[in-house]
mmCIF file of C-alpha atoms in Angstrom:
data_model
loop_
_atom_site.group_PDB
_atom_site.id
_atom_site.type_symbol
_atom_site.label_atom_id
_atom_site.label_comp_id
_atom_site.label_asym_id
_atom_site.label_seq_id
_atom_site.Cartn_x
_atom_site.Cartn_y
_atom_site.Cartn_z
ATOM 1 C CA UNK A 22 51.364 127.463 128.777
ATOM 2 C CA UNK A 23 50.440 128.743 132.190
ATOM 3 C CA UNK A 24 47.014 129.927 130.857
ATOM 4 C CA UNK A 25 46.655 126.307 129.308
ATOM 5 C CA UNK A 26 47.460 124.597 132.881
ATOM 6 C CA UNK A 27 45.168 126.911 134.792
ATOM 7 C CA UNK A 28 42.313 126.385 132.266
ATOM 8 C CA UNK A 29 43.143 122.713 132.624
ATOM 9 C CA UNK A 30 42.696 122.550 136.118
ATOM 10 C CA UNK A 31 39.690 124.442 136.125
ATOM 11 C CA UNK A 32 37.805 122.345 133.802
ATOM 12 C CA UNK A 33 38.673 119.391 136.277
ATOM 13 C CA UNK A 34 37.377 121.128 139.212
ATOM 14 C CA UNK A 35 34.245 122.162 137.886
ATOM 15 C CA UNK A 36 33.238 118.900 136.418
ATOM 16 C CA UNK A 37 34.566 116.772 139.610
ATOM 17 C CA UNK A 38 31.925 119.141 141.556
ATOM 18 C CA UNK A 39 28.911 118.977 139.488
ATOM 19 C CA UNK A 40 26.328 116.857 140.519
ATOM 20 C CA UNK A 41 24.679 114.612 138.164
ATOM 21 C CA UNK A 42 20.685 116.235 136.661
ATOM 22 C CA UNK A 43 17.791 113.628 136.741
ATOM 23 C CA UNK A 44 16.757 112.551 133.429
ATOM 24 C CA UNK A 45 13.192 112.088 132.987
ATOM 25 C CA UNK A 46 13.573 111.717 129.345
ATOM 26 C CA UNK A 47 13.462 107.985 128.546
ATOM 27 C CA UNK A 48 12.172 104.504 128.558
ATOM 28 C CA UNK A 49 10.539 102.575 131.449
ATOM 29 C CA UNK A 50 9.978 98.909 131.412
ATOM 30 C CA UNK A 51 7.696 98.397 134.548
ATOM 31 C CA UNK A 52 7.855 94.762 135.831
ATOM 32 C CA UNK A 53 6.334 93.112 138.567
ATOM 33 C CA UNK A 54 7.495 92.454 142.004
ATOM 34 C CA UNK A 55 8.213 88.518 142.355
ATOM 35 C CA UNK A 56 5.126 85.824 141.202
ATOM 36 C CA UNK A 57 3.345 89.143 139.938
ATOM 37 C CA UNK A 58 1.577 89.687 136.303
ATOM 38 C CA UNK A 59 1.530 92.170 133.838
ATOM 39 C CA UNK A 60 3.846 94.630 132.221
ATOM 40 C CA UNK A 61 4.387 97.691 130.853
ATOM 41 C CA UNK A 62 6.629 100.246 129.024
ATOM 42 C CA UNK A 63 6.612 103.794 129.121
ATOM 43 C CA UNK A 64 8.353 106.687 127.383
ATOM 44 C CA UNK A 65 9.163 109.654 128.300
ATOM 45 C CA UNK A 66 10.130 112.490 126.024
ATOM 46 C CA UNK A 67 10.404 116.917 127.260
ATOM 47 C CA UNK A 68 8.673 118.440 124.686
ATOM 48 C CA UNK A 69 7.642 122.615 125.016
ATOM 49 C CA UNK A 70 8.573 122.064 128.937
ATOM 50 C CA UNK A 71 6.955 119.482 130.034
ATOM 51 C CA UNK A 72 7.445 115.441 129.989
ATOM 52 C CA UNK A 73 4.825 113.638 127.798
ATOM 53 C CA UNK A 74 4.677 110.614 128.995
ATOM 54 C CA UNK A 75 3.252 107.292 127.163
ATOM 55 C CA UNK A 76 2.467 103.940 128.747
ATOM 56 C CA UNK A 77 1.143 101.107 127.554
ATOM 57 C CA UNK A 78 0.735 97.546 129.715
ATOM 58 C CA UNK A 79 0.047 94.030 128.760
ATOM 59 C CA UNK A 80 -1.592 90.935 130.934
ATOM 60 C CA UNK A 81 -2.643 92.695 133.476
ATOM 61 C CA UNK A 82 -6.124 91.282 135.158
ATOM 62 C CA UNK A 83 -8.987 92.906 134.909
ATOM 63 C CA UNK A 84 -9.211 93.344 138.545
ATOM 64 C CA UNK A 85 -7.034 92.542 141.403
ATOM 65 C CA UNK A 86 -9.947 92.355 143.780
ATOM 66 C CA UNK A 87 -13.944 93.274 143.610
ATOM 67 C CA UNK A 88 -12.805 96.719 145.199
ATOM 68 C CA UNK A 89 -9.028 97.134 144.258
ATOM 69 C CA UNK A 90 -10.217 97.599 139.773
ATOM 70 C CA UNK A 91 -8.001 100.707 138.895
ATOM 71 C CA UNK A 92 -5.030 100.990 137.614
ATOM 72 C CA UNK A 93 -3.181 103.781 138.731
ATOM 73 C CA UNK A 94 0.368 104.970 137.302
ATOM 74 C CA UNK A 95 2.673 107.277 139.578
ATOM 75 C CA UNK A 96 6.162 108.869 139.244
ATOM 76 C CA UNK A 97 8.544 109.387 141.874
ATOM 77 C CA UNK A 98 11.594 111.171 142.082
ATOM 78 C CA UNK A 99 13.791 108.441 144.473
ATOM 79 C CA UNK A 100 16.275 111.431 145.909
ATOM 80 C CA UNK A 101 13.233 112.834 147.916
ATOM 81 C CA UNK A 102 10.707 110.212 147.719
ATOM 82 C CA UNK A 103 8.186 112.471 145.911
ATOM 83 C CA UNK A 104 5.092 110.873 144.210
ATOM 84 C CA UNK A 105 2.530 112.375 142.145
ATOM 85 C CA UNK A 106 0.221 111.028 140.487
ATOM 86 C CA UNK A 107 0.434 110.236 136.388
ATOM 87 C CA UNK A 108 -3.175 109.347 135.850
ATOM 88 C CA UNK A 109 -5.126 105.969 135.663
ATOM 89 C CA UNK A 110 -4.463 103.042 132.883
ATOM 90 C CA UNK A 111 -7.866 102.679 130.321
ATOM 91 C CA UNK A 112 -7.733 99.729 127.828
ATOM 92 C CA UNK A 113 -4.023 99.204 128.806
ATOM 93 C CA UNK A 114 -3.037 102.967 127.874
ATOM 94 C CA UNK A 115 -1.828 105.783 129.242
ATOM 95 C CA UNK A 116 -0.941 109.294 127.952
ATOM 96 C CA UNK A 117 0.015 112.048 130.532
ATOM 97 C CA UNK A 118 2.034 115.611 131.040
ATOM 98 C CA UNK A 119 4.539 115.919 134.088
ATOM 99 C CA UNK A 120 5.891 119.459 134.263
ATOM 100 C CA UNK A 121 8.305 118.120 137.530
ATOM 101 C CA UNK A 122 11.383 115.817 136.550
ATOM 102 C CA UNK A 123 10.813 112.169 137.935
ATOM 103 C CA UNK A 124 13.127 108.873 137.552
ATOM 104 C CA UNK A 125 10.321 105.921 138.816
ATOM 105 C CA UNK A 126 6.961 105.225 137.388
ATOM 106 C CA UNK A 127 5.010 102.187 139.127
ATOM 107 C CA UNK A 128 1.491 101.030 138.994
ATOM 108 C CA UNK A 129 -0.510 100.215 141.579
ATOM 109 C CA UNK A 130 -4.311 98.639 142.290
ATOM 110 C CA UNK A 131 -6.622 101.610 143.852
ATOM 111 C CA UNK A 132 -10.592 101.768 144.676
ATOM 112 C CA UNK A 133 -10.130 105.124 143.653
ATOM 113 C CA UNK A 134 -8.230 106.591 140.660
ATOM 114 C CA UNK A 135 -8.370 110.495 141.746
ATOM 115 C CA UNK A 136 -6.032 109.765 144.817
ATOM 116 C CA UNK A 137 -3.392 112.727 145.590
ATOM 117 C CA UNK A 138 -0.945 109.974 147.063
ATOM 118 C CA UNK A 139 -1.238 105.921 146.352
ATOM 119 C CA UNK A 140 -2.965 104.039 148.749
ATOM 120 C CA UNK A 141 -3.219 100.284 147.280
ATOM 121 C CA UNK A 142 -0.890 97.783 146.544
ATOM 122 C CA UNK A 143 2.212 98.821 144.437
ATOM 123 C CA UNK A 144 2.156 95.878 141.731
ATOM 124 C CA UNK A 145 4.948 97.156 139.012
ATOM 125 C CA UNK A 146 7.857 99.008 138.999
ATOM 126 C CA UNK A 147 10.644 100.530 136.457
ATOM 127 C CA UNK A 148 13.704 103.272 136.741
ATOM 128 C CA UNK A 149 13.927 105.462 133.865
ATOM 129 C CA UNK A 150 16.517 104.127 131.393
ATOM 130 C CA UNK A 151 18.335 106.517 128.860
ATOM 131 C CA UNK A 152 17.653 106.606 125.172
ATOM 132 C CA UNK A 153 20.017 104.402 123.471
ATOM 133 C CA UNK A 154 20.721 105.974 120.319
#
């Protein structure tokens, strides 16, 4: 019985000090900000260690502006702020690898799509949402 109540209390120590593990693995549904267009989902599945990440996006315009006509797709992990860069939306799609754990994806306009760190306007957002099974 004493081994039981020890064992007891140790299970409820270590869980009440673990710390929660980002989940990358999941669905994204990226939305505007407010009076915005377009939309887009995005799945994200770890698969021989890495994320392989899908995206596809509907309505948006061809261009924001004459020099703002790329579609760029980021991930960000929101505990330190870190982005990186997921690769640029073609024909609405988006395929890409992400060996780093993220929890954000959002889209923004750029001039150029081979930016190291987003420089145009951020037009839609989504937090990774578990798979519901």
């Amino acid at each position: 019985m004493k081994k039981m109540i020890v064992l007891v209390f140790g299970l409820v120590a270590f869980l009440s000090f673990s710390k929660p593990a980002l989940a990358s693995e999941g669905t994204f549904k990226m939305v505007p900000r407010v009076g915005g267009e377009g939309r887009c989902f995005a799945s994200s599945v770890y698969v021989d260690g890495m994320y392989r990440v899908l995206v596809t996006c509907r309505d948006l315009r061809v261009a924001v502006d004459a020099e703002s006509n790329k579609y760029v797709v980021w991930s960000e992990v929101l505990s330190s702020g870190k982005k990186r860069r997921m690769g640029e939306i073609l024909n609405g799609k988006l395929m890409a690898n992400s060996e780093e754990k993220f929890d954000r994806l959002f889209v923004t306009a750029e001039r150029d799509s081979y930016l190291t760190k987003p420089a145009g306007v951020e037009l839609l957002s989504g937090t990774v949402e578990p798979i519901d099974f």
